[in-house]
Coordinates of C-alpha atoms in Angstrom, one line a residue:
X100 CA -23.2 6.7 -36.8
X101 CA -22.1 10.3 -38.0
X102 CA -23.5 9.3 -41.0
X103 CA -27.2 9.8 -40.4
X104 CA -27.1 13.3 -38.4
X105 CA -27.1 16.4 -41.0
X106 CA -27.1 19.1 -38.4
X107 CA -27.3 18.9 -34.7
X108 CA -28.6 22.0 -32.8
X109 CA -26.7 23.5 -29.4
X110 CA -29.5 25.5 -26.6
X111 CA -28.2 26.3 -23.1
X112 CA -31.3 26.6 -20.9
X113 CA -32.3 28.4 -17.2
X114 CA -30.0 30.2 -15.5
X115 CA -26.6 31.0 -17.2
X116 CA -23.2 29.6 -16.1
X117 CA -19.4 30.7 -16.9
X118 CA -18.3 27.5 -19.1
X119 CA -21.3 27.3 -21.3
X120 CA -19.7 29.2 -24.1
X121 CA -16.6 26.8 -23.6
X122 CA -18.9 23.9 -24.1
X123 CA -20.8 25.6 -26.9
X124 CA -17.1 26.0 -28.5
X125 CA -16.4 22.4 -28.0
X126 CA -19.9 21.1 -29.3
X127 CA -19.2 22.9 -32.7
X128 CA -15.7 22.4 -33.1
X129 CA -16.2 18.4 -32.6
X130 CA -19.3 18.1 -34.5
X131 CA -17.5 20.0 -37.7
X132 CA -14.9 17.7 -37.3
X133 CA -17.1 14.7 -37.8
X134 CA -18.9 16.0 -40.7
X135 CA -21.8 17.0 -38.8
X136 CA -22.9 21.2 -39.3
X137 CA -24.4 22.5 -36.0
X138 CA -27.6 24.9 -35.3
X139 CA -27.1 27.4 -32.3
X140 CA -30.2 27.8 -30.9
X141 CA -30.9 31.2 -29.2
X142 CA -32.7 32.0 -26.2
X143 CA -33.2 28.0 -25.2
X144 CA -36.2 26.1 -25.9
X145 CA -37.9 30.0 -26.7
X146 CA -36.0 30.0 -29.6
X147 CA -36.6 27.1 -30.3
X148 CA -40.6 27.9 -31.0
X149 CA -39.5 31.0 -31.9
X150 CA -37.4 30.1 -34.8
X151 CA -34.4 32.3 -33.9
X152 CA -31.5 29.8 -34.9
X153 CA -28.1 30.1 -37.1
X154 CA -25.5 27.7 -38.3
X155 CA -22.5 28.1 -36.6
X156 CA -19.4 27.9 -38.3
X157 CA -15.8 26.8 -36.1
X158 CA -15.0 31.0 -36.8
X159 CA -18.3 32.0 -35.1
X160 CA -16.9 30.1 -31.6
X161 CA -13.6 31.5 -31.5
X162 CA -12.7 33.3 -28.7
X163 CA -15.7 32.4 -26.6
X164 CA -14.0 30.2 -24.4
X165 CA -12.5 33.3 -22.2
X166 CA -16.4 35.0 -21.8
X167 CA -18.8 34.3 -19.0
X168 CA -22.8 33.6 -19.7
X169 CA -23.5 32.5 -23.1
X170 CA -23.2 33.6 -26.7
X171 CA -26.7 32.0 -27.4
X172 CA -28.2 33.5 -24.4
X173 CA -31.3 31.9 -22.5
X174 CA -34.4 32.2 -21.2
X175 CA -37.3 30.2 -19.6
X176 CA -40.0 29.2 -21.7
X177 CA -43.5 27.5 -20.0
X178 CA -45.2 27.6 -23.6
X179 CA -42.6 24.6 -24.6
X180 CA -44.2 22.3 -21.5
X181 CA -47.3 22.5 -23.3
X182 CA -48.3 20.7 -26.5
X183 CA -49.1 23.7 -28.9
X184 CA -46.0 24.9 -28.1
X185 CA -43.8 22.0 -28.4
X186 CA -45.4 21.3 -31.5
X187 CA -44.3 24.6 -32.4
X188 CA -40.6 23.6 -31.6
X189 CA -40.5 20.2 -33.5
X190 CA -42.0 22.1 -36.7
X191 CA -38.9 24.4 -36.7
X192 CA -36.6 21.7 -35.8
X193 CA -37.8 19.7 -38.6
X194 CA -37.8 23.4 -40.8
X195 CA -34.2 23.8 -39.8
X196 CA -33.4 20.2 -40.7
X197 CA -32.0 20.0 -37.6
X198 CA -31.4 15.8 -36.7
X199 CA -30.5 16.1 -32.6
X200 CA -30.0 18.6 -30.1
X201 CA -27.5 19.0 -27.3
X202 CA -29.2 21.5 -24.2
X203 CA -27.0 23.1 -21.8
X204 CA -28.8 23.8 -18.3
X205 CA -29.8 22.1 -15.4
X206 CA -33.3 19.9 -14.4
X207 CA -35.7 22.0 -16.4
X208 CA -33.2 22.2 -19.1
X209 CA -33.1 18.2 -19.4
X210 CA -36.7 17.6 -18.8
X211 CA -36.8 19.7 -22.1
X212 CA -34.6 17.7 -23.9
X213 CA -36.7 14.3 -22.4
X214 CA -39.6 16.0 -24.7
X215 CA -38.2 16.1 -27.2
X216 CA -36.4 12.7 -27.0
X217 CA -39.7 11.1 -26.9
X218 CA -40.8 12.9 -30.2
X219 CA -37.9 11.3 -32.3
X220 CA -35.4 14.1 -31.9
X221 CA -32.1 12.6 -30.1
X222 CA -31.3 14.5 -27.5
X223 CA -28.2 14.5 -25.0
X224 CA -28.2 16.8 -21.6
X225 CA -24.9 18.7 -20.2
X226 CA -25.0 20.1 -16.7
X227 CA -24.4 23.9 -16.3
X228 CA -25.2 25.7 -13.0
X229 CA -23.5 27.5 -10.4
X230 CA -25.7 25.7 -8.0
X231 CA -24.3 22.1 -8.7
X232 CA -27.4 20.5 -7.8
X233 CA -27.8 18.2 -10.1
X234 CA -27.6 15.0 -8.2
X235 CA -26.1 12.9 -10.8
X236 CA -22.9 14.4 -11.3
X237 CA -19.8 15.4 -8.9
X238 CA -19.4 19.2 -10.9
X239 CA -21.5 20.9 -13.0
X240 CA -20.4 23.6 -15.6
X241 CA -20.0 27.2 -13.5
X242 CA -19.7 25.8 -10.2
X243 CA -16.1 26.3 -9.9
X244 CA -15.8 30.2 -11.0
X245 CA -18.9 31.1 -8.9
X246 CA -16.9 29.7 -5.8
X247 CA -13.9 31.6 -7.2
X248 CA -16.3 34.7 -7.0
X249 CA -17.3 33.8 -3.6
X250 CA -13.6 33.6 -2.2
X251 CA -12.8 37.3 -4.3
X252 CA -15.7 38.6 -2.6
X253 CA -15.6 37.7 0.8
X254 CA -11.6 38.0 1.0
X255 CA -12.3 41.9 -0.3
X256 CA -15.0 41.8 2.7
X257 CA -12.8 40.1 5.2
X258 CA -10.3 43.3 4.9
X259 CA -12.7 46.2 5.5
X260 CA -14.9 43.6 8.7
X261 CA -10.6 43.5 9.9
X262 CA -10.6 47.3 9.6
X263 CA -13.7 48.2 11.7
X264 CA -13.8 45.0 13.7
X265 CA -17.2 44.3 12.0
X266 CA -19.0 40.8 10.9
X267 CA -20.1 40.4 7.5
X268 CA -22.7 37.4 7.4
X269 CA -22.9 36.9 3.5
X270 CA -25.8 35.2 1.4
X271 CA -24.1 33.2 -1.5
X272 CA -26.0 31.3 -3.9
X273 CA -27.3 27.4 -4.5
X274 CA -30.5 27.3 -5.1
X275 CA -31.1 24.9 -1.7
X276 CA -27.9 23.0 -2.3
X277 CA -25.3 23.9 0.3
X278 CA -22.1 22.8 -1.7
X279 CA -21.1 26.4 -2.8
X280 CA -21.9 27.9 0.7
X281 CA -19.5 24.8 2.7
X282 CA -16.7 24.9 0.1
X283 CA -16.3 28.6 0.0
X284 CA -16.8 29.1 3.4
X285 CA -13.8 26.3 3.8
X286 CA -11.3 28.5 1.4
X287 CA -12.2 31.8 2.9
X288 CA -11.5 30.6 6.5
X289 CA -15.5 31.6 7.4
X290 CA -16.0 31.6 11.8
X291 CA -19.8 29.8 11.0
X292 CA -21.6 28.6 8.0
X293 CA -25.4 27.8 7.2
X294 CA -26.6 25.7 5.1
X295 CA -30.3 24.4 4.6
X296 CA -28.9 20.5 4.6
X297 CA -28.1 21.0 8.3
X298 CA -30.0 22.8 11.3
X299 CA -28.4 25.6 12.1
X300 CA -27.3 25.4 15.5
X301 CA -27.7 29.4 16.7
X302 CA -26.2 29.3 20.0
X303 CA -23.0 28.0 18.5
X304 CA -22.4 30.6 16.2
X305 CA -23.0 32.7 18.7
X306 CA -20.5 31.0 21.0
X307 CA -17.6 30.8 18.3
X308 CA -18.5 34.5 17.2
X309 CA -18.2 35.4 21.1
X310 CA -15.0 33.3 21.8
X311 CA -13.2 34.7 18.7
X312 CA -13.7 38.3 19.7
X313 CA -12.5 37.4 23.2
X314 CA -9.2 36.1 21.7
X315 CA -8.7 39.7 20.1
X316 CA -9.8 38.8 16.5
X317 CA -11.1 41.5 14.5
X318 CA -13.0 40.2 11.4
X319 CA -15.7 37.5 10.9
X320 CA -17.3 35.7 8.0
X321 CA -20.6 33.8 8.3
X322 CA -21.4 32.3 4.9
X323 CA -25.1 31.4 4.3
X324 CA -26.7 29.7 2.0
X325 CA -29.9 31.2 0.0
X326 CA -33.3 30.1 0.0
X327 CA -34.7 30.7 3.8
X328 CA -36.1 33.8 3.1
X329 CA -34.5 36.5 5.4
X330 CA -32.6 34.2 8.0
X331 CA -29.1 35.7 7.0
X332 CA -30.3 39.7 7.5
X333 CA -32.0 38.6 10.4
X334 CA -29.0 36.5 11.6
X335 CA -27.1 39.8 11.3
X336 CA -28.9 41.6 13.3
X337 CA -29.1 38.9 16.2
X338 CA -25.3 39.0 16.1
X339 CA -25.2 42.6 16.8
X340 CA -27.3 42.0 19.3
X341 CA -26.3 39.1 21.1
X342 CA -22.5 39.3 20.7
X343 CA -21.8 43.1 20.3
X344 CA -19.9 42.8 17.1
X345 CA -21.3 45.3 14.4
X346 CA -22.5 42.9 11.9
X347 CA -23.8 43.4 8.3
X348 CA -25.7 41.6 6.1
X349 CA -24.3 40.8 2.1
X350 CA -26.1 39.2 -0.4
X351 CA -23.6 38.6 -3.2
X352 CA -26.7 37.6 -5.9
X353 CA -26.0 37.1 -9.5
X354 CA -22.5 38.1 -9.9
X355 CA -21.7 34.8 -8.9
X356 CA -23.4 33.4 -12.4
X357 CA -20.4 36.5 -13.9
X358 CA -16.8 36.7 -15.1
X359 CA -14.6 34.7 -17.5
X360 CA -14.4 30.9 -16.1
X361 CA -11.7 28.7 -14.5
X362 CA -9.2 26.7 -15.8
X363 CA -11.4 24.0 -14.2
X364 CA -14.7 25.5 -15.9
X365 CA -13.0 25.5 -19.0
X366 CA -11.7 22.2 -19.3
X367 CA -14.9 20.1 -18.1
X368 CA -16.5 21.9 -20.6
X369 CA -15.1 21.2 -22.9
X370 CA -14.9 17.4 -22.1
X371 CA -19.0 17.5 -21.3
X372 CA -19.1 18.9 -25.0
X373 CA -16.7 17.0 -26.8
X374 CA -18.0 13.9 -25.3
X375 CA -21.8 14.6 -26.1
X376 CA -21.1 14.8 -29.4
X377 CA -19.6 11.2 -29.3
X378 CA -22.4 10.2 -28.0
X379 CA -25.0 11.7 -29.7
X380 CA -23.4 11.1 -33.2
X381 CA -23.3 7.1 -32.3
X382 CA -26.7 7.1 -31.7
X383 CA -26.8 7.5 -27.8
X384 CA -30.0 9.9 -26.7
X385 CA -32.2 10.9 -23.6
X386 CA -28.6 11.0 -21.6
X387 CA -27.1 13.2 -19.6
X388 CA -23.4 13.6 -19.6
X389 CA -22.3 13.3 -16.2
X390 CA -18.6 14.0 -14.1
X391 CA -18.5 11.0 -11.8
X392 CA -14.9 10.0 -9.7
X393 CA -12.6 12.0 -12.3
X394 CA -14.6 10.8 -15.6
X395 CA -17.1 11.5 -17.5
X396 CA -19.9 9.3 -18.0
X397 CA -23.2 9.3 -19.8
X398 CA -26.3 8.4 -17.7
X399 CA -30.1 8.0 -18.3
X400 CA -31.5 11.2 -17.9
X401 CA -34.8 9.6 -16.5
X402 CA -32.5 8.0 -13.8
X403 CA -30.9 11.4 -13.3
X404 CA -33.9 13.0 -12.1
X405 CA -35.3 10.4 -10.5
X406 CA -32.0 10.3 -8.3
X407 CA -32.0 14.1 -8.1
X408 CA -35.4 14.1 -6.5
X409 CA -34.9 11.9 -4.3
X410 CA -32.1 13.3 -3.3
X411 CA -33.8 16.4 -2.3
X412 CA -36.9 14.5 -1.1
X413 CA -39.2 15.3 -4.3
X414 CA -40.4 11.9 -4.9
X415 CA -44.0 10.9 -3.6
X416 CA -44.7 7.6 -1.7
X417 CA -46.2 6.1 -4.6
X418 CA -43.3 6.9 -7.0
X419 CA -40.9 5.6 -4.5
X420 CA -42.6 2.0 -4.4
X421 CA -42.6 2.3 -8.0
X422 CA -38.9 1.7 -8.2
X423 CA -37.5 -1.9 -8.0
X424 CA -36.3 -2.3 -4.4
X425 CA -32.7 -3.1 -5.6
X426 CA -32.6 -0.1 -7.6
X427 CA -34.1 1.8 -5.2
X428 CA -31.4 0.5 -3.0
X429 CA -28.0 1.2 -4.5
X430 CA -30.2 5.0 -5.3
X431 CA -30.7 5.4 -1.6
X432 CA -26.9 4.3 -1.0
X433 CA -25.9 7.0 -3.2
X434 CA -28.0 9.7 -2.1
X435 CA -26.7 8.7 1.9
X436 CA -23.1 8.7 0.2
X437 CA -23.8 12.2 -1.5
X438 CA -24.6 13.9 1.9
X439 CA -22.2 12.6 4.4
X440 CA -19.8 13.9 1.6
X441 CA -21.4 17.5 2.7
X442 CA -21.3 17.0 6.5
X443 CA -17.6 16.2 6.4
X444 CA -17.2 19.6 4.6
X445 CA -19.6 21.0 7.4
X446 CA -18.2 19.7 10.2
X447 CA -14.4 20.8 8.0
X448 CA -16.0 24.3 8.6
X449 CA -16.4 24.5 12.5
X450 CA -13.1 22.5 13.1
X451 CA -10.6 24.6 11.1
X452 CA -12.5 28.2 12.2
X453 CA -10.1 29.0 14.9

């Protein structure tokens, strides 16, 4: 019950996401509402060991909601995964009287909050990355305005590639999760994407690229997603080759984690905060709240990153046959479920580029 939390402290973790403030906004207001004063906790689980924390009070939050990044900033702290150092953390936790904590990040962030969950502090997970690989959940927190970045980006590419009859083959984000690359290459009409879910088939692009300048179109977009190294400069460079359209490589980087989020950003925010507070205050821990067909949903964060890793093929032999088979089952289902959902949007690609 709201009764037995004092104070519940707010940390957003790993790489920073336009929405957090909005959640951070919605953690506070709804915890002051039941009663319940709330810690921001800067610079994640640093500050944490660090002791750099402050009440918040509903004035402190207002007007967050429109900024990018987050008010309580972040940064990645290895001295929490060990014991000194997380020893450290639960002394200033205790300190600050602070009764449960609500992190804001992705895997690492909740494998934080697990930690801590296990040493008597309650703890409740919300997804924020641009990547939206977090197995678990449909959307996480930032995913929408960095594809909303993506499509300003590319459309202001698309009209100098039209000018000079060039090829812009741009690197987007993802962190080996294709979902930004596919949906943004869908809404900025993209000849060819890449992502590392699906082998790349080469003489295709080149093909399409080839037929479309044939036709008398001007301007190309190949979107690629990050994390093979040099494959999209190089890819460049093989289209200028191979085809004989002047191509040029684009690596959009972190302005994607930038700029004041979406309506869409805003809103699930706010209902990931609002509702981990529920949760929290009625004695709910070691979840993570989750966006599943329209709702949301709290889920075991253990399950979570179980699922997550098998879902990116993480999980040893050993701690496969550790699960029961019909768990391991309706998992698998999921997981199967989860990535034909991405080939329809990859097959989407090559059927509507024209």
């Amino acid at each position: 019950m709201a009764a037995s939390f004092r104070r519940i402290g707010i940390l957003t973790s790993g790489g920073d996401a336009p929405g957090m403030n909005a959640a951070i906004r919605a953690i506070t207001r709804a915890a002051i509402d039941k009663g319940v004063e709330v810690m921001g906790i800067y610079k994640g689980y640093r500050g944490m060991i660090d002791n750099e924390m402050k009440l918040l009070t509903a004035r402190d939050v207002s007007g967050i909601i429109t900024r990018g990044g987050t008010v309580l900033f972040s940064d990645r702290c290895d001295e929490f995964k060990t014991e000194a150092g997380m020893q450290k953390a639960m002394d200033n936790l205790k300190k600050n009287k602070v009764d449960g904590i609500i992190a804001i990040g992705g895997d690492g962030t909740f494998r934080g909050a697990t930690d801590l969950s296990d040493r008597g502090i309650p703890s409740v997970g919300i997804p924020g990355t641009i990547d939206n690989d977090i197995a678990s959940t449909d959307y996480t927190i930032g995913y929408d305005t960095a594809m909303n970045t993506v499509i300003e980006l590319v459309d202001k590419l698309r009209d100098t590639c039209e000018s000079h009859a060039r090829c812009s083959v741009v690197e987007v984000m993802g962190n080996h999760a294709g979902g930004l690359a596919l949906q943004s290459a869908i809404a900025c009409g993209a000849s060819v994407v890449s992502v590392g879910e699906f082998e790349f088939d080469e003489e295709a692009c080149m093909k399409k690229i080839a037929e479309e300048k044939a036709n008398g179109k001007r301007e190309f977009i190949v979107i690629v997603s990050e994390g093979n190294g040099d494959f999209a400069e190089q890819l460049a460079k093989r289209i200028r080759e191979r085809v004989g359209v002047e191509a040029r490589f684009a690596r959009l980087a972190h302005v994607q984690r930038g700029g004041s989020p979406t309506l869409r950003d805003r809103l699930l925010a706010s209902e990931f905060g609002t509702a981990a507070v529920d949760h929290l205050l009625a004695g709910e821990s070691n979840i993570v709240m989750c966006y599943k067909n329209g709702k949301i949903v709290a889920t075991d964060i253990d399950y979570a990153q179980t699922l997550d890793r098998m879902y990116k093929h993480k999980l040893t032999p050993e701690q496969l046959a550790a699960i029961p088979a019909d768990r391991r089952a309706e998992m698998e289902k999921y997981c199967a479920e989860r990535l034909a959902g991405l080939r329809e949007l990859y097959d989407l690609t090559f059927r509507l580029a024209k």
